[in-house]
Amino acid sequence: MTKTIEVRYYAQLKGILGKSSESLAFDLPANENEILRQLQSRYPEASEMLSLSRIAVDETYLSEDQIISDFESIDVITPVSGG
Protein backbone atom coordinates (compact mmCIF):
# COMPACT_ATOMS: atom_id res chain seq x y z
CA MET A 1 0.00 0.00 0.00
CA THR A 2 1.24 3.52 -0.76
CA LYS A 3 0.28 6.40 1.50
CA THR A 4 1.08 10.13 1.36
CA ILE A 5 2.67 11.31 4.61
CA GLU A 6 3.76 14.72 5.91
CA VAL A 7 7.57 14.64 6.43
CA ARG A 8 9.37 17.24 8.57
CA TYR A 9 13.12 17.89 8.40
CA TYR A 10 15.35 19.55 11.00
CA ALA A 11 18.85 20.94 11.52
CA GLN A 12 21.47 19.92 8.93
CA LEU A 13 18.99 17.94 6.86
CA LYS A 14 16.71 20.96 6.52
CA GLY A 15 19.70 22.88 5.18
CA ILE A 16 20.75 20.17 2.73
CA LEU A 17 17.26 19.77 1.31
CA GLY A 18 16.34 23.46 1.45
CA LYS A 19 12.95 22.79 3.03
CA SER A 20 11.45 22.03 6.41
CA SER A 21 8.58 19.80 5.30
CA GLU A 22 6.79 18.18 2.39
CA SER A 23 4.23 15.50 1.58
CA LEU A 24 5.67 12.27 0.17
CA ALA A 25 4.28 8.88 -0.82
CA PHE A 26 5.68 5.87 1.08
CA ASP A 27 5.34 2.15 0.49
CA LEU A 28 3.85 0.61 3.66
CA PRO A 29 4.15 -1.37 5.83
CA ALA A 30 7.75 -0.40 6.56
CA ASN A 31 10.27 -0.15 9.39
CA GLU A 32 12.65 2.73 10.18
CA ASN A 33 15.42 1.47 7.87
CA GLU A 34 13.00 1.04 4.95
CA ILE A 35 11.64 4.56 5.41
CA LEU A 36 15.17 5.97 5.50
CA ARG A 37 16.08 3.99 2.36
CA GLN A 38 13.06 5.43 0.56
CA LEU A 39 14.21 8.94 1.54
CA GLN A 40 17.82 8.19 0.51
CA SER A 41 16.59 7.02 -2.88
CA ARG A 42 14.69 10.29 -3.34
CA TYR A 43 17.52 12.49 -1.98
CA PRO A 44 20.94 10.94 -2.77
CA GLU A 45 22.62 14.25 -1.85
CA ALA A 46 21.39 13.71 1.73
CA SER A 47 22.13 9.98 1.88
CA GLU A 48 24.94 10.25 4.44
CA MET A 49 22.94 12.47 6.80
CA LEU A 50 19.87 10.25 6.45
CA SER A 51 21.95 7.18 7.34
CA LEU A 52 22.73 8.85 10.68
CA SER A 53 19.17 9.99 11.35
CA ARG A 54 16.28 8.55 13.34
CA ILE A 55 12.59 8.51 12.47
CA ALA A 56 9.77 9.61 14.73
CA VAL A 57 6.28 8.62 13.59
CA ASP A 58 3.39 10.70 14.90
CA GLU A 59 5.90 12.24 17.36
CA THR A 60 7.11 8.87 18.74
CA TYR A 61 10.49 7.33 17.93
CA LEU A 62 10.39 3.99 16.17
CA SER A 63 12.35 1.06 17.47
CA GLU A 64 14.75 -0.15 14.78
CA ASP A 65 12.70 -3.15 13.67
CA GLN A 66 9.20 -1.87 14.49
CA ILE A 67 6.88 -2.31 11.49
CA ILE A 68 4.37 0.46 10.88
CA SER A 69 1.51 0.46 8.45
CA ASP A 70 -0.49 3.60 9.19
CA PHE A 71 0.58 7.00 10.44
CA GLU A 72 0.11 10.69 9.68
CA SER A 73 3.56 12.28 9.99
CA ILE A 74 7.28 11.56 10.03
CA ASP A 75 9.95 13.63 11.75
CA VAL A 76 13.48 12.96 10.48
CA ILE A 77 15.76 13.67 13.45
CA THR A 78 19.41 14.26 12.61
CA PRO A 79 22.23 13.70 15.11
CA VAL A 80 22.81 16.57 17.53
CA SER A 81 25.72 17.49 19.73
CA GLY A 82 25.99 19.74 22.70
CA GLY A 83 28.45 20.87 25.23
Short mmCIF file of the N, C-alpha and C atoms (twelve columns), coordinates in Angstrom:
data_MODEL
# 
_entry.id   MODEL 
# 
loop_
_atom_site.group_PDB 
_atom_site.id 
_atom_site.type_symbol 
_atom_site.label_atom_id 
_atom_site.label_alt_id 
_atom_site.label_comp_id 
_atom_site.label_asym_id 
_atom_site.label_seq_id 
_atom_site.Cartn_x 
_atom_site.Cartn_y 
_atom_site.Cartn_z 
_atom_site.pdbx_PDB_model_num 
ATOM 1   N N  . MET A 1  0.852  -1.170 0.000  1 
ATOM 2   C CA . MET A 1  0.000  0.000  0.000  1 
ATOM 3   C C  . MET A 1  0.903  1.241  0.000  1 
ATOM 4   N N  . THR A 2  0.527  2.239  -0.743 1 
ATOM 5   C CA . THR A 2  1.237  3.516  -0.765 1 
ATOM 6   C C  . THR A 2  0.369  4.567  -0.082 1 
ATOM 7   N N  . LYS A 3  1.016  5.362  0.780  1 
ATOM 8   C CA . LYS A 3  0.282  6.404  1.504  1 
ATOM 9   C C  . LYS A 3  1.093  7.690  1.476  1 
ATOM 10  N N  . THR A 4  0.422  8.828  1.324  1 
ATOM 11  C CA . THR A 4  1.084  10.129 1.358  1 
ATOM 12  C C  . THR A 4  1.153  10.607 2.802  1 
ATOM 13  N N  . ILE A 5  2.369  10.967 3.224  1 
ATOM 14  C CA . ILE A 5  2.670  11.311 4.615  1 
ATOM 15  C C  . ILE A 5  3.354  12.674 4.658  1 
ATOM 16  N N  . GLU A 6  3.059  13.459 5.667  1 
ATOM 17  C CA . GLU A 6  3.763  14.717 5.910  1 
ATOM 18  C C  . GLU A 6  5.120  14.392 6.545  1 
ATOM 19  N N  . VAL A 7  6.213  14.880 5.941  1 
ATOM 20  C CA . VAL A 7  7.571  14.637 6.429  1 
ATOM 21  C C  . VAL A 7  8.169  15.972 6.846  1 
ATOM 22  N N  . ARG A 8  8.740  16.015 8.065  1 
ATOM 23  C CA . ARG A 8  9.367  17.236 8.574  1 
ATOM 24  C C  . ARG A 8  10.866 16.988 8.758  1 
ATOM 25  N N  . TYR A 9  11.668 17.974 8.329  1 
ATOM 26  C CA . TYR A 9  13.123 17.892 8.400  1 
ATOM 27  C C  . TYR A 9  13.649 18.956 9.352  1 
ATOM 28  N N  . TYR A 10 14.773 18.649 10.015 1 
ATOM 29  C CA . TYR A 10 15.349 19.553 10.996 1 
ATOM 30  C C  . TYR A 10 16.857 19.683 10.792 1 
ATOM 31  N N  . ALA A 11 17.411 20.711 11.409 1 
ATOM 32  C CA . ALA A 11 18.850 20.937 11.519 1 
ATOM 33  C C  . ALA A 11 19.565 20.820 10.174 1 
ATOM 34  N N  . GLN A 12 20.648 20.020 10.132 1 
ATOM 35  C CA . GLN A 12 21.467 19.917 8.930  1 
ATOM 36  C C  . GLN A 12 20.672 19.421 7.735  1 
ATOM 37  N N  . LEU A 13 19.767 18.505 7.956  1 
ATOM 38  C CA . LEU A 13 18.988 17.935 6.858  1 
ATOM 39  C C  . LEU A 13 18.087 18.997 6.226  1 
ATOM 40  N N  . LYS A 14 17.526 19.847 7.028  1 
ATOM 41  C CA . LYS A 14 16.709 20.958 6.521  1 
ATOM 42  C C  . LYS A 14 17.555 21.842 5.611  1 
ATOM 43  N N  . GLY A 15 18.800 22.079 5.999  1 
ATOM 44  C CA . GLY A 15 19.702 22.883 5.185  1 
ATOM 45  C C  . GLY A 15 20.089 22.201 3.881  1 
ATOM 46  N N  . ILE A 16 20.374 20.913 3.927  1 
ATOM 47  C CA . ILE A 16 20.751 20.169 2.730  1 
ATOM 48  C C  . ILE A 16 19.606 20.153 1.724  1 
ATOM 49  N N  . LEU A 17 18.406 19.901 2.201  1 
ATOM 50  C CA . LEU A 17 17.257 19.775 1.307  1 
ATOM 51  C C  . LEU A 17 16.626 21.117 0.943  1 
ATOM 52  N N  . GLY A 18 16.897 22.142 1.731  1 
ATOM 53  C CA . GLY A 18 16.340 23.461 1.451  1 
ATOM 54  C C  . GLY A 18 14.851 23.570 1.742  1 
ATOM 55  N N  . LYS A 19 14.365 22.732 2.639  1 
ATOM 56  C CA . LYS A 19 12.946 22.792 3.027  1 
ATOM 57  C C  . LYS A 19 12.775 22.158 4.398  1 
ATOM 58  N N  . SER A 20 11.703 22.559 5.072  1 
ATOM 59  C CA . SER A 20 11.454 22.033 6.407  1 
ATOM 60  C C  . SER A 20 10.381 20.947 6.418  1 
ATOM 61  N N  . SER A 21 9.601  20.848 5.341  1 
ATOM 62  C CA . SER A 21 8.579  19.796 5.296  1 
ATOM 63  C C  . SER A 21 8.082  19.608 3.872  1 
ATOM 64  N N  . GLU A 22 7.429  18.477 3.671  1 
ATOM 65  C CA . GLU A 22 6.787  18.178 2.393  1 
ATOM 66  C C  . GLU A 22 5.906  16.948 2.572  1 
ATOM 67  N N  . SER A 23 5.049  16.711 1.605  1 
ATOM 68  C CA . SER A 23 4.234  15.502 1.581  1 
ATOM 69  C C  . SER A 23 4.836  14.534 0.584  1 
ATOM 70  N N  . LEU A 24 5.078  13.292 1.023  1 
ATOM 71  C CA . LEU A 24 5.673  12.266 0.174  1 
ATOM 72  C C  . LEU A 24 4.880  10.971 0.262  1 
ATOM 73  N N  . ALA A 25 4.916  10.195 -0.803 1 
ATOM 74  C CA . ALA A 25 4.280  8.878  -0.820 1 
ATOM 75  C C  . ALA A 25 5.283  7.835  -0.344 1 
ATOM 76  N N  . PHE A 26 4.847  6.952  0.553  1 
ATOM 77  C CA . PHE A 26 5.679  5.868  1.076  1 
ATOM 78  C C  . PHE A 26 5.001  4.534  0.846  1 
ATOM 79  N N  . ASP A 27 5.824  3.521  0.580  1 
ATOM 80  C CA . ASP A 27 5.336  2.148  0.495  1 
ATOM 81  C C  . ASP A 27 5.259  1.594  1.911  1 
ATOM 82  N N  . LEU A 28 4.088  1.137  2.312  1 
ATOM 83  C CA . LEU A 28 3.855  0.611  3.659  1 
ATOM 84  C C  . LEU A 28 3.274  -0.794 3.570  1 
ATOM 85  N N  . PRO A 29 3.479  -1.629 4.564  1 
ATOM 86  C CA . PRO A 29 4.155  -1.372 5.834  1 
ATOM 87  C C  . PRO A 29 5.662  -1.256 5.642  1 
ATOM 88  N N  . ALA A 30 6.316  -0.614 6.623  1 
ATOM 89  C CA . ALA A 30 7.755  -0.398 6.562  1 
ATOM 90  C C  . ALA A 30 8.299  -0.246 7.977  1 
ATOM 91  N N  . ASN A 31 9.618  -0.436 8.118  1 
ATOM 92  C CA . ASN A 31 10.273 -0.145 9.392  1 
ATOM 93  C C  . ASN A 31 11.152 1.089  9.198  1 
ATOM 94  N N  . GLU A 32 11.854 1.503  10.237 1 
ATOM 95  C CA . GLU A 32 12.655 2.727  10.177 1 
ATOM 96  C C  . GLU A 32 13.676 2.684  9.046  1 
ATOM 97  N N  . ASN A 33 14.403 1.578  8.912  1 
ATOM 98  C CA . ASN A 33 15.420 1.474  7.866  1 
ATOM 99  C C  . ASN A 33 14.809 1.573  6.474  1 
ATOM 100 N N  . GLU A 34 13.655 0.980  6.265  1 
ATOM 101 C CA . GLU A 34 13.005 1.044  4.955  1 
ATOM 102 C C  . GLU A 34 12.544 2.466  4.626  1 
ATOM 103 N N  . ILE A 35 12.042 3.175  5.619  1 
ATOM 104 C CA . ILE A 35 11.635 4.564  5.406  1 
ATOM 105 C C  . ILE A 35 12.854 5.415  5.055  1 
ATOM 106 N N  . LEU A 36 13.948 5.218  5.795  1 
ATOM 107 C CA . LEU A 36 15.168 5.968  5.504  1 
ATOM 108 C C  . LEU A 36 15.703 5.629  4.118  1 
ATOM 109 N N  . ARG A 37 15.639 4.373  3.713  1 
ATOM 110 C CA . ARG A 37 16.082 3.994  2.358  1 
ATOM 111 C C  . ARG A 37 15.220 4.662  1.291  1 
ATOM 112 N N  . GLN A 38 13.927 4.756  1.518  1 
ATOM 113 C CA . GLN A 38 13.059 5.434  0.560  1 
ATOM 114 C C  . GLN A 38 13.440 6.913  0.448  1 
ATOM 115 N N  . LEU A 39 13.771 7.544  1.569  1 
ATOM 116 C CA . LEU A 39 14.207 8.939  1.542  1 
ATOM 117 C C  . LEU A 39 15.578 9.077  0.871  1 
ATOM 118 N N  . GLN A 40 16.498 8.151  1.139  1 
ATOM 119 C CA . GLN A 40 17.821 8.188  0.506  1 
ATOM 120 C C  . GLN A 40 17.711 8.035  -1.001 1 
ATOM 121 N N  . SER A 41 16.803 7.210  -1.449 1 
ATOM 122 C CA . SER A 41 16.595 7.024  -2.878 1 
ATOM 123 C C  . SER A 41 16.098 8.320  -3.517 1 
ATOM 124 N N  . ARG A 42 15.247 9.029  -2.824 1 
ATOM 125 C CA . ARG A 42 14.694 10.286 -3.337 1 
ATOM 126 C C  . ARG A 42 15.720 11.417 -3.264 1 
ATOM 127 N N  . TYR A 43 16.551 11.406 -2.224 1 
ATOM 128 C CA . TYR A 43 17.517 12.486 -1.985 1 
ATOM 129 C C  . TYR A 43 18.934 11.931 -1.809 1 
ATOM 130 N N  . PRO A 44 19.576 11.502 -2.892 1 
ATOM 131 C CA . PRO A 44 20.935 10.943 -2.766 1 
ATOM 132 C C  . PRO A 44 21.934 11.945 -2.185 1 
ATOM 133 N N  . GLU A 45 21.716 13.234 -2.389 1 
ATOM 134 C CA . GLU A 45 22.623 14.247 -1.846 1 
ATOM 135 C C  . GLU A 45 22.571 14.294 -0.316 1 
ATOM 136 N N  . ALA A 46 21.542 13.731 0.276  1 
ATOM 137 C CA . ALA A 46 21.388 13.712 1.734  1 
ATOM 138 C C  . ALA A 46 21.572 12.309 2.299  1 
ATOM 139 N N  . SER A 47 22.045 11.388 1.478  1 
ATOM 140 C CA . SER A 47 22.130 9.982  1.878  1 
ATOM 141 C C  . SER A 47 22.943 9.770  3.160  1 
ATOM 142 N N  . GLU A 48 24.095 10.427 3.256  1 
ATOM 143 C CA . GLU A 48 24.940 10.249 4.440  1 
ATOM 144 C C  . GLU A 48 24.236 10.739 5.699  1 
ATOM 145 N N  . MET A 49 23.638 11.926 5.638  1 
ATOM 146 C CA . MET A 49 22.936 12.473 6.804  1 
ATOM 147 C C  . MET A 49 21.736 11.605 7.166  1 
ATOM 148 N N  . LEU A 50 21.012 11.121 6.171  1 
ATOM 149 C CA . LEU A 50 19.869 10.247 6.448  1 
ATOM 150 C C  . LEU A 50 20.306 8.946  7.110  1 
ATOM 151 N N  . SER A 51 21.473 8.433  6.733  1 
ATOM 152 C CA . SER A 51 21.946 7.177  7.335  1 
ATOM 153 C C  . SER A 51 22.245 7.334  8.821  1 
ATOM 154 N N  . LEU A 52 22.456 8.568  9.272  1 
ATOM 155 C CA . LEU A 52 22.734 8.845  10.683 1 
ATOM 156 C C  . LEU A 52 21.493 9.282  11.457 1 
ATOM 157 N N  . SER A 53 20.383 9.426  10.759 1 
ATOM 158 C CA . SER A 53 19.165 9.993  11.349 1 
ATOM 159 C C  . SER A 53 18.257 8.929  11.954 1 
ATOM 160 N N  . ARG A 54 17.328 9.389  12.764 1 
ATOM 161 C CA . ARG A 54 16.278 8.555  13.341 1 
ATOM 162 C C  . ARG A 54 14.943 9.053  12.841 1 
ATOM 163 N N  . ILE A 55 13.945 8.178  12.911 1 
ATOM 164 C CA . ILE A 55 12.594 8.508  12.468 1 
ATOM 165 C C  . ILE A 55 11.654 8.514  13.673 1 
ATOM 166 N N  . ALA A 56 10.865 9.575  13.766 1 
ATOM 167 C CA . ALA A 56 9.769  9.611  14.728 1 
ATOM 168 C C  . ALA A 56 8.475  9.610  13.916 1 
ATOM 169 N N  . VAL A 57 7.555  8.751  14.287 1 
ATOM 170 C CA . VAL A 57 6.275  8.618  13.590 1 
ATOM 171 C C  . VAL A 57 5.185  9.114  14.534 1 
ATOM 172 N N  . ASP A 58 4.411  10.077 14.059 1 
ATOM 173 C CA . ASP A 58 3.386  10.699 14.898 1 
ATOM 174 C C  . ASP A 58 3.967  11.083 16.255 1 
ATOM 175 N N  . GLU A 59 5.189  11.685 16.204 1 
ATOM 176 C CA . GLU A 59 5.900  12.236 17.360 1 
ATOM 177 C C  . GLU A 59 6.408  11.188 18.345 1 
ATOM 178 N N  . THR A 60 6.560  9.934  17.908 1 
ATOM 179 C CA . THR A 60 7.110  8.866  18.740 1 
ATOM 180 C C  . THR A 60 8.217  8.163  17.975 1 
ATOM 181 N N  . TYR A 61 9.399  8.024  18.599 1 
ATOM 182 C CA . TYR A 61 10.494 7.328  17.934 1 
ATOM 183 C C  . TYR A 61 10.115 5.880  17.658 1 
ATOM 184 N N  . LEU A 62 10.558 5.402  16.499 1 
ATOM 185 C CA . LEU A 62 10.390 3.989  16.167 1 
ATOM 186 C C  . LEU A 62 11.526 3.190  16.768 1 
ATOM 187 N N  . SER A 63 11.250 1.971  17.181 1 
ATOM 188 C CA . SER A 63 12.348 1.062  17.470 1 
ATOM 189 C C  . SER A 63 12.851 0.576  16.123 1 
ATOM 190 N N  . GLU A 64 14.094 0.145  16.062 1 
ATOM 191 C CA . GLU A 64 14.747 -0.147 14.784 1 
ATOM 192 C C  . GLU A 64 13.971 -1.116 13.901 1 
ATOM 193 N N  . ASP A 65 13.377 -2.142 14.483 1 
ATOM 194 C CA . ASP A 65 12.701 -3.154 13.666 1 
ATOM 195 C C  . ASP A 65 11.168 -3.088 13.755 1 
ATOM 196 N N  . GLN A 66 10.650 -2.033 14.367 1 
ATOM 197 C CA . GLN A 66 9.199  -1.871 14.489 1 
ATOM 198 C C  . GLN A 66 8.577  -1.632 13.113 1 
ATOM 199 N N  . ILE A 67 7.591  -2.444 12.758 1 
ATOM 200 C CA . ILE A 67 6.881  -2.305 11.486 1 
ATOM 201 C C  . ILE A 67 5.670  -1.403 11.699 1 
ATOM 202 N N  . ILE A 68 5.519  -0.425 10.805 1 
ATOM 203 C CA . ILE A 68 4.368  0.457  10.884 1 
ATOM 204 C C  . ILE A 68 3.611  0.404  9.562  1 
ATOM 205 N N  . SER A 69 2.308  0.536  9.661  1 
ATOM 206 C CA . SER A 69 1.507  0.462  8.448  1 
ATOM 207 C C  . SER A 69 0.574  1.655  8.275  1 
ATOM 208 N N  . ASP A 70 0.399  2.447  9.317  1 
ATOM 209 C CA . ASP A 70 -0.485 3.597  9.186  1 
ATOM 210 C C  . ASP A 70 -0.035 4.691  10.145 1 
ATOM 211 N N  . PHE A 71 0.185  5.871  9.616  1 
ATOM 212 C CA . PHE A 71 0.581  7.002  10.437 1 
ATOM 213 C C  . PHE A 71 0.341  8.268  9.643  1 
ATOM 214 N N  . GLU A 72 0.421  9.410  10.307 1 
ATOM 215 C CA . GLU A 72 0.105  10.693 9.680  1 
ATOM 216 C C  . GLU A 72 1.321  11.550 9.382  1 
ATOM 217 N N  . SER A 73 2.394  11.404 10.190 1 
ATOM 218 C CA . SER A 73 3.558  12.275 9.991  1 
ATOM 219 C C  . SER A 73 4.847  11.555 10.356 1 
ATOM 220 N N  . ILE A 74 5.921  12.041 9.749  1 
ATOM 221 C CA . ILE A 74 7.278  11.557 10.029 1 
ATOM 222 C C  . ILE A 74 8.131  12.770 10.366 1 
ATOM 223 N N  . ASP A 75 8.923  12.655 11.434 1 
ATOM 224 C CA . ASP A 75 9.947  13.633 11.745 1 
ATOM 225 C C  . ASP A 75 11.280 12.933 11.538 1 
ATOM 226 N N  . VAL A 76 12.151 13.527 10.708 1 
ATOM 227 C CA . VAL A 76 13.481 12.963 10.476 1 
ATOM 228 C C  . VAL A 76 14.421 13.723 11.385 1 
ATOM 229 N N  . ILE A 77 14.941 13.043 12.408 1 
ATOM 230 C CA . ILE A 77 15.757 13.666 13.445 1 
ATOM 231 C C  . ILE A 77 17.217 13.363 13.163 1 
ATOM 232 N N  . THR A 78 17.985 14.420 12.885 1 
ATOM 233 C CA . THR A 78 19.409 14.260 12.614 1 
ATOM 234 C C  . THR A 78 20.190 14.231 13.931 1 
ATOM 235 N N  . PRO A 79 21.417 13.720 13.886 1 
ATOM 236 C CA . PRO A 79 22.231 13.702 15.109 1 
ATOM 237 C C  . PRO A 79 22.470 15.126 15.605 1 
ATOM 238 N N  . VAL A 80 22.533 15.265 16.920 1 
ATOM 239 C CA . VAL A 80 22.809 16.569 17.526 1 
ATOM 240 C C  . VAL A 80 23.970 16.422 18.490 1 
ATOM 241 N N  . SER A 81 24.655 17.500 18.733 1 
ATOM 242 C CA . SER A 81 25.722 17.486 19.732 1 
ATOM 243 C C  . SER A 81 25.558 18.711 20.610 1 
ATOM 244 N N  . GLY A 82 26.078 18.614 21.768 1 
ATOM 245 C CA . GLY A 82 25.986 19.737 22.702 1 
ATOM 246 C C  . GLY A 82 27.190 19.752 23.612 1 
ATOM 247 N N  . GLY A 83 27.270 20.776 24.392 1 
ATOM 248 C CA . GLY A 83 28.453 20.875 25.232 1 
ATOM 249 C C  . GLY A 83 28.149 21.259 26.614 1 
# 
